């Protein structure tokens, strides 16, 4: 079982925050600031107590139950599903069913058809009968949504492997795609890092077309032939759409006529690529969903269960399961220690913990061990760039990302470390790597540079559309800009290009889109502190428009929230019940914009202080993180701890972040 900082063994309980050296530079001006100070001290104590003895922090990273279902599917296909795992996983999946019979993507959200179908089949594998009340409700809900034919592609791929859907009705994923040169428009590196791993694995799986029938059918999940069918709306059939549909038909027709030697060579090349990308912890991409696909692919290719690659992968998958006290088995999608640790370090520094505090030095020591030291997939587009980034997880050399790298550098440079030369060297390598990963348009994506092709999203392989690639985004670009400004590079031409990129992408409302967090509150919360830090004056029109938008969407209770549905429905932009992390993001933006004494900030601070728990943190069941907009949401267990502390810490310290204001021309990115 994996342990995290919430249940791992910790260092000796720290002294209260005041004893640890937290001091405030000013006397409190009123009751609001006094309450905020007490909240800062309690939150600091809480976070210090959660630190692992090795120096890192981590809380549970959660997604919807589809990945728990995938784990059961894999074990069933490989013949390793035992009663204990089936019962425990079934208990967990069952516990998250909504009253209408469906399963949502987010806490308290609407049902999602693909996730619900996968949860239903997983419960059948766990022994649930179709005539049980919760299963009847589920089946009725699925039929109301159009049944299995209307579901997302991933669900139907798994159903095909159980003989519950036809492989002939799925898109072809030719393994020969591995042979396309790196300059070709549709090579595997045209896809995002996550999609790339799935694509290569599915190329092998699609070649074998496994069918391992289960001892039950799912007719109850299909709409009767005389009933209405609600199929998903097809994509617009423009020239490219028509071309790819014809191409898929041609690939299927050629499949049987392709020489076996050619197909065998292609699948073997896919296997070699996958084996080259296995991490030291046995995973692929350091996440369970991708590892699940690869394990199945290798099994179909004939790799025995005792092969070192599969043994290591199984160890990773077993370690990714957490058992609750009532016997439920929950799959942990991915570990987030680097992200959680750098954010915690920044939050504690914002709270006023001395820069040389032992907890911060220990965190810095651990972060220094996580810096990547060899090329990964990013080097395909940047072959001459030296490594130096950080990834999200414990072990992930192939896929460091710009977001983690920026936040780690921001944290490390503020710690008073006894070996400053070591820190400076790591920071220098991280900054150099980030600068080398800037895309041609001036922004930064997550894992790759210039991963902007529109073609992969038009292929029928996935139904994630434009999110099959990894273009620059406002939130990540903002974090890199903030890092560069902290390094004194406000006037560097590369920083100015990025500032211009951000200013050009402000929406008419005054907000910025949030790719990796929900949604415009997150995007705006990232961008405003970065712009001000980079020298954009607080009276710049873009800053004032953003402030106006944030204050306009503040809830009457003083907090902020944005519903996950905002990715699909503009009516939810900036709208939703108040949530601690989202309230903190709005406060961080407003504080950076100079709104410390404004009514909106004071109301937001009061909302946070009044809702702090006795343990010194905040309750937050909502999903405020994003992996794939509209498709995969994330609940970051650590967000409720760190972001409110950041906001309150900056509020009580009355910080005025930002470099000396640039001139108007520089602020415009010229």
XYZ file of C-alpha atoms in Angstrom, residues 23-624:
602
model
C 6.959 36.698 12.670
C 4.830 39.415 11.145
C 6.385 42.705 10.037
C 3.451 44.891 11.053
C 0.956 45.028 13.921
C -2.547 43.948 12.842
C -4.616 46.794 11.474
C -8.024 45.365 12.344
C -9.932 42.202 13.271
C -9.735 40.820 9.730
C -5.962 40.933 9.717
C -5.787 39.593 13.262
C -7.939 36.599 12.281
C -5.777 36.056 9.217
C -2.643 35.946 11.380
C -4.105 33.267 13.616
C -5.133 31.307 10.522
C -1.607 31.569 9.127
C -0.087 30.219 12.331
C -2.510 27.288 12.501
C -2.038 26.439 8.828
C 1.733 26.596 9.195
C 1.633 24.187 12.120
C -0.593 21.853 10.140
C 1.706 21.747 7.123
C 4.859 21.320 9.188
C 3.269 18.304 10.845
C 2.545 16.707 7.472
C 6.114 16.691 6.202
C 7.558 13.264 5.533
C 10.773 12.375 7.282
C 12.598 12.488 3.926
C 11.548 16.094 3.386
C 8.649 15.865 0.943
C 4.943 16.542 1.201
C 2.208 14.718 -0.656
C -1.545 14.391 -0.435
C -3.841 12.125 -2.426
C -4.337 12.945 -6.098
C -7.774 11.674 -7.196
C -9.672 11.295 -10.461
C -12.949 9.592 -11.343
C -13.530 5.853 -10.940
C -12.810 4.902 -14.547
C -9.186 4.117 -13.686
C -10.292 1.858 -10.833
C -12.381 0.071 -13.426
C -9.400 -0.191 -15.788
C -7.388 -1.876 -13.067
C -10.084 -4.545 -12.670
C -10.338 -4.917 -16.448
C -6.602 -5.513 -16.768
C -6.587 -8.131 -14.033
C -9.566 -9.909 -15.561
C -7.927 -9.964 -19.003
C -4.682 -11.333 -17.571
C -6.425 -13.829 -15.295
C -5.060 -12.312 -12.081
C -8.222 -10.794 -10.593
C -8.679 -12.187 -7.104
C -11.695 -11.898 -4.837
C -10.069 -9.496 -2.357
C -9.160 -6.934 -5.033
C -12.524 -7.325 -6.782
C -14.448 -6.856 -3.539
C -12.374 -3.907 -2.372
C -12.476 -2.110 -5.718
C -16.174 -2.789 -6.056
C -16.785 -1.287 -2.646
C -14.912 1.872 -3.606
C -16.631 2.260 -6.987
C -20.045 1.602 -5.466
C -19.484 4.248 -2.787
C -19.161 7.013 -5.383
C -22.332 6.284 -7.350
C -24.723 9.230 -7.638
C -28.373 9.042 -6.649
C -29.490 8.892 -10.293
C -27.404 5.752 -10.859
C -24.516 7.381 -12.713
C -20.896 8.153 -11.904
C -19.587 11.725 -12.420
C -16.202 13.071 -13.422
C -16.135 15.435 -10.438
C -17.503 15.635 -6.923
C -21.236 16.364 -6.971
C -21.166 16.616 -10.767
C -23.397 15.359 -13.537
C -23.084 11.754 -14.636
C -20.581 10.857 -17.364
C -21.648 8.147 -19.787
C -18.269 6.516 -20.449
C -17.282 6.486 -16.789
C -20.680 5.096 -15.784
C -20.540 2.243 -18.305
C -17.045 1.285 -17.168
C -18.094 1.421 -13.511
C -21.082 -0.800 -14.251
C -18.982 -3.455 -15.996
C -16.388 -3.299 -13.213
C -19.106 -3.956 -10.643
C -20.302 -6.917 -12.676
C -16.743 -8.263 -12.500
C -16.832 -7.633 -8.752
C -19.939 -9.818 -8.431
C -22.798 -7.300 -8.455
C -25.963 -8.644 -10.073
C -27.817 -6.673 -12.779
C -31.080 -6.950 -10.818
C -29.709 -5.152 -7.758
C -31.291 -1.786 -7.184
C -28.149 0.313 -7.752
C -27.403 -1.586 -10.965
C -30.948 -1.152 -12.264
C -30.690 2.598 -11.656
C -27.389 2.693 -13.484
C -28.653 0.762 -16.506
C -31.728 2.978 -16.781
C -29.558 6.104 -16.682
C -27.229 4.727 -19.359
C -30.158 3.964 -21.675
C -31.501 7.472 -21.166
C -28.165 8.841 -22.396
C -28.217 6.743 -25.569
C -26.590 3.556 -24.298
C -23.201 2.096 -25.109
C -23.129 3.342 -28.750
C -23.194 6.940 -27.498
C -20.301 6.472 -25.075
C -16.734 7.701 -25.321
C -14.122 5.692 -27.194
C -12.154 4.422 -24.186
C -15.190 2.639 -22.766
C -15.878 0.852 -26.051
C -12.240 -0.251 -26.422
C -12.409 -2.065 -23.078
C -15.809 -3.531 -23.939
C -14.369 -4.929 -27.170
C -11.756 -6.814 -25.184
C -14.557 -8.548 -23.261
C -16.536 -9.410 -26.380
C -19.156 -6.788 -25.549
C -18.409 -4.549 -28.547
C -17.016 -5.220 -32.007
C -13.421 -4.344 -32.842
C -14.637 -3.626 -36.375
C -16.622 -0.682 -34.985
C -13.546 0.953 -33.445
C -10.923 3.150 -35.130
C -7.833 1.411 -36.406
C -4.572 2.361 -34.699
C -1.869 0.955 -36.960
C 1.334 0.088 -35.110
C 3.197 1.288 -38.210
C 2.710 4.834 -36.904
C 5.844 4.202 -34.826
C 7.865 4.198 -38.066
C 6.876 7.697 -39.182
C 9.919 9.987 -39.042
C 10.000 12.717 -36.425
C 9.506 15.393 -39.060
C 6.337 13.772 -40.409
C 3.098 15.600 -39.491
C 1.472 12.578 -37.832
C 4.422 10.934 -36.042
C 3.995 9.886 -32.418
C 5.731 13.049 -31.185
C 2.918 15.094 -32.730
C 0.803 13.895 -29.812
C 1.087 15.086 -26.223
C 3.268 13.113 -23.833
C 0.324 11.326 -22.208
C -1.456 10.545 -25.475
C 1.840 9.327 -26.967
C 2.168 6.521 -24.425
C -1.435 5.489 -24.950
C -1.086 5.656 -28.734
C 1.922 3.323 -28.906
C 0.297 0.878 -26.469
C -3.002 0.899 -28.348
C -1.156 0.292 -31.607
C -0.052 -3.064 -30.182
C -3.433 -3.803 -28.598
C -5.252 -2.928 -31.832
C -3.020 -5.293 -33.748
C -3.857 -8.228 -31.462
C -7.544 -7.348 -31.006
C -7.869 -9.425 -27.837
C -11.243 -10.881 -26.915
C -11.540 -12.560 -23.519
C -15.311 -13.063 -23.081
C -16.902 -12.457 -19.693
C -19.712 -14.700 -18.417
C -22.360 -12.016 -18.745
C -23.847 -9.656 -21.299
C -24.765 -5.992 -21.025
C -27.893 -5.839 -23.179
C -29.428 -3.712 -20.451
C -26.994 -0.906 -21.397
C -28.305 -0.669 -24.941
C -31.356 1.269 -26.070
C -34.055 -1.052 -27.468
C -34.087 -1.001 -31.231
C -37.482 0.671 -31.283
C -36.430 3.365 -28.799
C -34.779 6.736 -29.386
C -31.026 6.655 -29.822
C -29.019 9.617 -28.549
C -25.684 9.309 -30.287
C -22.979 11.890 -29.733
C -22.958 14.711 -32.265
C -20.411 13.969 -35.005
C -17.507 16.296 -35.545
C -17.899 18.774 -38.430
C -17.099 16.935 -41.635
C -14.670 19.423 -43.132
C -11.955 18.396 -45.569
C -9.606 17.042 -42.932
C -12.405 15.183 -41.118
C -13.520 13.496 -44.302
C -9.929 12.640 -45.211
C -9.248 11.000 -41.856
C -12.480 9.020 -41.965
C -11.565 7.709 -45.388
C -8.043 7.004 -44.126
C -9.416 4.947 -41.256
C -11.520 2.952 -43.692
C -8.479 2.390 -45.877
C -6.339 1.312 -42.914
C -8.971 -1.218 -41.913
C -9.148 -2.557 -45.460
C -5.372 -2.872 -45.666
C -5.062 -4.496 -42.275
C -5.736 -8.008 -43.511
C -3.587 -7.558 -46.603
C -0.545 -6.130 -44.849
C 2.339 -8.630 -44.783
C 2.662 -10.240 -41.378
C 6.371 -9.455 -41.330
C 5.629 -5.744 -41.700
C 3.094 -5.788 -38.863
C 5.415 -7.840 -36.687
C 8.262 -5.406 -37.280
C 6.005 -2.480 -36.396
C 4.687 -4.013 -33.191
C 8.208 -4.989 -32.135
C 9.300 -1.390 -32.706
C 6.417 -0.228 -30.498
C 7.537 -2.635 -27.778
C 11.136 -1.426 -27.946
C 9.958 2.171 -27.661
C 7.841 1.329 -24.624
C 10.613 -0.562 -22.872
C 12.963 2.357 -23.450
C 10.433 4.612 -21.710
C 9.887 2.558 -18.566
C 10.771 4.490 -15.419
C 12.895 3.197 -12.565
C 9.785 2.662 -10.440
C 8.400 0.281 -13.074
C 5.832 2.696 -14.460
C 5.245 4.510 -17.694
C 4.734 8.206 -17.235
C 4.705 7.532 -13.487
C 0.927 7.091 -13.634
C -1.311 4.061 -13.292
C -3.570 4.574 -16.369
C -0.665 4.629 -18.821
C 1.052 1.748 -17.047
C -2.152 -0.283 -17.319
C -2.238 0.127 -21.102
C 1.436 -0.779 -21.484
C 1.198 -3.868 -19.278
C -1.668 -5.149 -21.401
C 0.250 -4.427 -24.607
C 3.349 -6.282 -23.418
C 1.244 -9.221 -22.267
C -0.423 -9.478 -25.675
C 2.995 -9.332 -27.285
C 3.929 -12.479 -25.386
C 5.948 -11.127 -22.478
C 5.698 -13.522 -19.506
C 4.488 -12.258 -16.153
C 7.925 -12.852 -14.625
C 9.697 -10.663 -17.179
C 11.586 -7.914 -15.279
C 9.675 -5.116 -17.042
C 6.296 -6.605 -16.141
C 7.315 -7.519 -12.613
C 8.411 -3.938 -11.986
C 5.204 -2.631 -13.548
C 3.053 -4.852 -11.349
C 4.920 -3.664 -8.273
C 4.126 -0.101 -9.293
C 0.442 -0.892 -9.830
C 0.180 -2.707 -6.502
C 1.873 0.209 -4.771
C -0.699 2.521 -6.355
C -3.607 1.055 -4.410
C -4.735 2.409 -1.053
C -7.033 0.450 1.242
C -9.478 2.293 3.473
C -10.448 1.185 6.954
C -13.735 -0.273 5.698
C -11.987 -2.465 3.143
C -12.436 -0.342 0.042
C -9.597 -0.346 -2.475
C -8.891 2.983 -4.175
C -6.449 3.319 -7.051
C -4.118 6.313 -6.857
C -3.827 7.721 -10.373
C -0.468 9.390 -9.843
C 1.790 10.649 -7.078
C 2.373 14.386 -6.781
C 5.261 14.867 -4.309
C 7.354 17.339 -6.322
C 4.377 19.586 -7.019
C 3.092 19.362 -3.462
C 6.530 19.945 -1.955
C 7.468 23.024 -3.966
C 4.051 24.596 -3.395
C 4.272 23.843 0.321
C 7.729 25.380 0.518
C 6.460 28.565 -1.104
C 3.386 28.655 1.134
C 5.476 28.319 4.302
C 7.833 31.051 3.129
C 4.849 33.262 2.342
C 3.608 32.592 5.868
C 6.851 33.975 7.272
C 8.680 30.781 8.214
C 12.404 31.641 8.286
C 14.129 30.776 5.029
C 16.663 28.626 6.869
C 14.102 26.622 8.854
C 15.083 22.917 8.985
C 11.830 21.845 7.326
C 12.527 24.088 4.346
C 16.155 23.003 4.062
C 15.086 19.362 4.169
C 12.473 20.017 1.483
C 15.086 21.723 -0.677
C 17.469 18.794 -0.206
C 14.806 16.392 -1.398
C 13.806 18.556 -4.366
C 17.432 18.737 -5.466
C 17.479 14.937 -5.764
C 14.487 15.011 -8.119
C 15.991 17.138 -10.891
C 16.145 15.223 -14.171
C 19.614 14.527 -15.495
C 19.039 12.869 -18.865
C 17.144 13.703 -22.060
C 13.507 12.716 -22.339
C 10.924 12.954 -25.100
C 11.200 16.752 -24.966
C 14.638 16.430 -26.582
C 13.079 15.351 -29.885
C 12.300 19.002 -30.529
C 15.195 20.356 -28.488
C 18.045 17.896 -29.224
C 20.836 20.231 -28.114
C 19.222 21.368 -24.847
C 20.805 20.075 -21.637
C 18.422 18.447 -19.116
C 17.506 20.252 -15.932
C 13.745 20.174 -15.423
C 11.618 18.660 -12.676
C 8.687 16.301 -13.067
C 5.548 15.906 -11.002
C 6.210 12.510 -9.411
C 8.807 10.557 -7.457
C 10.383 8.944 -10.531
C 9.849 10.401 -13.979
C 12.961 11.105 -16.039
C 11.192 10.977 -19.401
C 8.651 13.693 -18.791
C 9.768 16.695 -16.732
C 7.413 19.627 -17.191
C 7.665 23.383 -17.331
C 5.089 23.924 -14.596
C 6.895 21.913 -11.929
C 10.258 23.298 -12.995
C 9.099 26.893 -12.630
C 7.526 26.325 -9.226
C 10.518 24.355 -7.916
C 12.905 27.133 -8.940
C 10.636 29.737 -7.319
C 10.728 27.740 -4.088
C 14.418 26.798 -4.075
C 15.722 30.294 -4.675
C 14.006 31.513 -1.477
C 15.396 28.828 0.838
C 18.517 29.719 2.845
C 20.382 26.499 2.177
C 23.787 25.764 3.793
C 25.132 24.609 0.414
C 24.049 27.583 -1.628
C 26.343 26.717 -4.525
C 24.522 23.409 -4.989
C 21.167 25.161 -5.034
C 22.396 27.842 -7.418
C 23.694 25.218 -9.825
C 20.371 23.338 -9.834
C 18.398 26.559 -10.253
C 20.640 27.648 -13.109
C 20.130 24.336 -14.919
C 16.384 24.541 -14.358
C 16.138 28.069 -15.730
C 18.291 27.192 -18.730
C 16.101 24.181 -19.492
C 12.906 26.237 -19.187
C 14.218 28.924 -21.502
C 15.136 26.255 -24.024
C 11.592 24.900 -23.883
C 9.967 28.183 -24.923
C 7.804 27.698 -28.006
C 8.240 29.813 -31.104
C 5.159 31.892 -30.309
C 6.624 32.938 -26.938
C 4.595 30.707 -24.622
C 5.252 27.444 -22.797
C 3.403 24.147 -22.943
C 3.563 21.457 -20.282
C 5.932 18.762 -21.577
C 7.040 19.766 -25.070
C 7.970 22.819 -27.092
C 5.992 23.682 -30.224
C 3.622 20.733 -29.835
C 0.855 22.610 -31.619
C -0.330 20.557 -34.590
C -4.083 20.500 -35.096
C -3.992 17.180 -36.945
C -3.792 14.657 -34.050
C -7.053 15.904 -32.595
C -8.812 15.168 -35.865
C -7.785 11.523 -35.976
C -10.365 8.984 -34.786
C -7.852 7.371 -32.389
C -8.966 9.486 -29.411
C -11.993 11.629 -28.661
C -10.131 14.378 -26.776
C -9.993 16.744 -29.746
C -7.508 19.603 -29.383
C -6.223 18.155 -26.106
C -4.346 15.443 -27.969
C -1.487 17.937 -28.262
C 0.412 20.169 -25.827
C 0.378 23.808 -26.964
C 1.449 26.739 -24.783
C -1.077 27.710 -22.134
C -1.563 30.835 -20.066
C -1.194 29.173 -16.669
C 2.119 27.450 -17.422
C 3.497 30.427 -19.332
C 2.627 32.628 -16.361
C 4.491 30.408 -13.923
C 7.603 30.463 -16.101
C 7.367 34.252 -16.456
C 7.052 34.590 -12.687
C 10.147 32.422 -12.285
C 12.133 34.460 -14.804
C 11.123 37.677 -13.075
C 12.247 36.257 -9.727
C 15.610 35.552 -11.353
C 15.927 39.207 -12.353
C 15.156 38.560 -16.033
C 12.189 40.905 -16.378
C 13.744 42.718 -19.325
C 15.137 39.662 -21.056
C 13.701 39.499 -24.605
C 12.374 36.003 -23.956
C 10.460 37.224 -20.911
C 9.060 40.189 -22.832
C 7.870 37.863 -25.629
C 6.088 35.743 -23.049
C 4.498 38.804 -21.444
C 3.239 39.863 -24.850
C 1.922 36.319 -25.389
C -0.029 36.523 -22.128
C -1.437 39.972 -22.838
C -2.582 38.839 -26.275
C -4.516 35.923 -24.765
C -6.555 37.815 -22.240
C -10.210 37.135 -22.995
C -12.797 39.826 -23.576
C -14.117 39.315 -20.056
C -10.711 40.230 -18.590
C -9.921 36.651 -17.507
C -7.452 34.047 -18.735
C -8.308 30.435 -19.556
C -6.999 27.826 -17.090
C -5.786 24.687 -18.861
C -4.523 22.755 -15.810
C -6.849 24.136 -13.152
C -10.541 25.022 -13.027
C -10.671 27.352 -14.907
C -10.686 31.104 -15.507
C -10.253 31.753 -11.795
C -7.166 29.553 -11.945
C -5.846 31.061 -15.166
C -6.298 34.609 -13.904
C -4.857 33.669 -10.524
C -1.712 32.473 -12.301
C -1.323 35.288 -14.824
C -1.826 38.451 -12.761
C 0.996 37.749 -10.240
C 3.289 36.890 -13.154
C 2.532 40.044 -15.122
C 3.077 42.284 -12.114
C 6.267 40.440 -11.198
C 7.475 40.952 -14.769
C 6.992 44.700 -14.484
C 3.539 45.281 -15.956
C 2.161 48.284 -14.020
C -0.814 47.677 -11.790
C -2.731 50.386 -13.621
C -2.176 48.660 -16.982
C -5.545 48.132 -18.737
C -5.074 44.351 -18.786
C -4.540 44.276 -15.010
C -7.548 46.486 -14.342
C -9.794 44.400 -16.620
C -8.767 41.270 -14.755
C -9.459 42.898 -11.390
C -12.872 44.006 -12.596
C -13.693 40.489 -13.759
C -12.563 38.866 -10.513
C -14.593 41.232 -8.370
C -17.611 40.731 -10.638
C -17.638 36.961 -10.108
C -17.044 37.033 -6.346
C -19.801 35.221 -4.501
C -21.978 37.049 -2.015
C -20.422 35.028 0.817
C -17.017 36.549 -0.022
C -15.425 33.516 -1.669
C -14.841 32.422 -5.250
C -15.629 29.236 -7.096
C -15.853 27.979 -10.670
C -17.758 24.919 -11.748
C -16.000 22.242 -13.829
C -18.753 22.707 -16.398
C -17.194 26.033 -17.367
C -14.974 24.120 -19.801
C -18.070 23.311 -21.843
C -20.631 25.964 -20.887
C -19.704 29.675 -20.755
C -22.535 30.282 -18.299
C -20.310 28.779 -15.590
C -17.215 30.924 -16.224
C -16.133 32.131 -12.810
C -19.360 30.809 -11.322
C -19.809 28.154 -8.678
C -19.946 27.609 -4.919
C -17.032 29.122 -3.013
C -14.038 26.804 -2.696
C -10.880 27.385 -0.594
C -8.307 26.894 -3.355
C -10.254 28.944 -5.896
C -10.824 31.698 -3.356
C -7.091 31.718 -2.690
C -6.291 31.945 -6.417
C -8.509 35.007 -6.754
C -6.910 36.586 -3.680
C -3.388 35.946 -4.974
C -4.311 37.760 -8.189
C -5.965 40.679 -6.444
C -3.127 41.077 -3.957
C -0.615 41.153 -6.797
C -2.737 43.810 -8.503
C -2.513 46.060 -5.442
C -5.997 45.402 -4.048
C -4.870 44.596 -0.499
C -7.204 47.097 1.137
C -10.113 46.571 -1.229
C -13.466 45.219 -0.125
C -13.170 42.136 -2.334
C -9.887 41.063 -0.744
C -11.107 41.683 2.798
C -14.273 39.657 2.151
C -12.257 36.827 0.628
C -9.864 36.779 3.571
C -12.760 36.637 6.015
C -14.294 33.756 4.038
C -11.074 31.769 4.423
C -10.481 32.544 8.097
C -14.058 31.723 9.057
C -13.867 28.320 7.364
C -10.542 27.088 8.641
C -10.884 23.807 10.503
C -9.632 23.160 14.015
C -6.747 21.208 12.450
C -5.566 24.323 10.647
C -6.642 23.492 7.113
C -9.752 23.723 4.926
C -12.294 21.203 3.663
C -12.443 20.884 -0.119
C -14.165 17.914 -1.768
C -14.445 19.769 -5.079
C -12.238 18.900 -8.048
C -10.300 22.045 -8.967
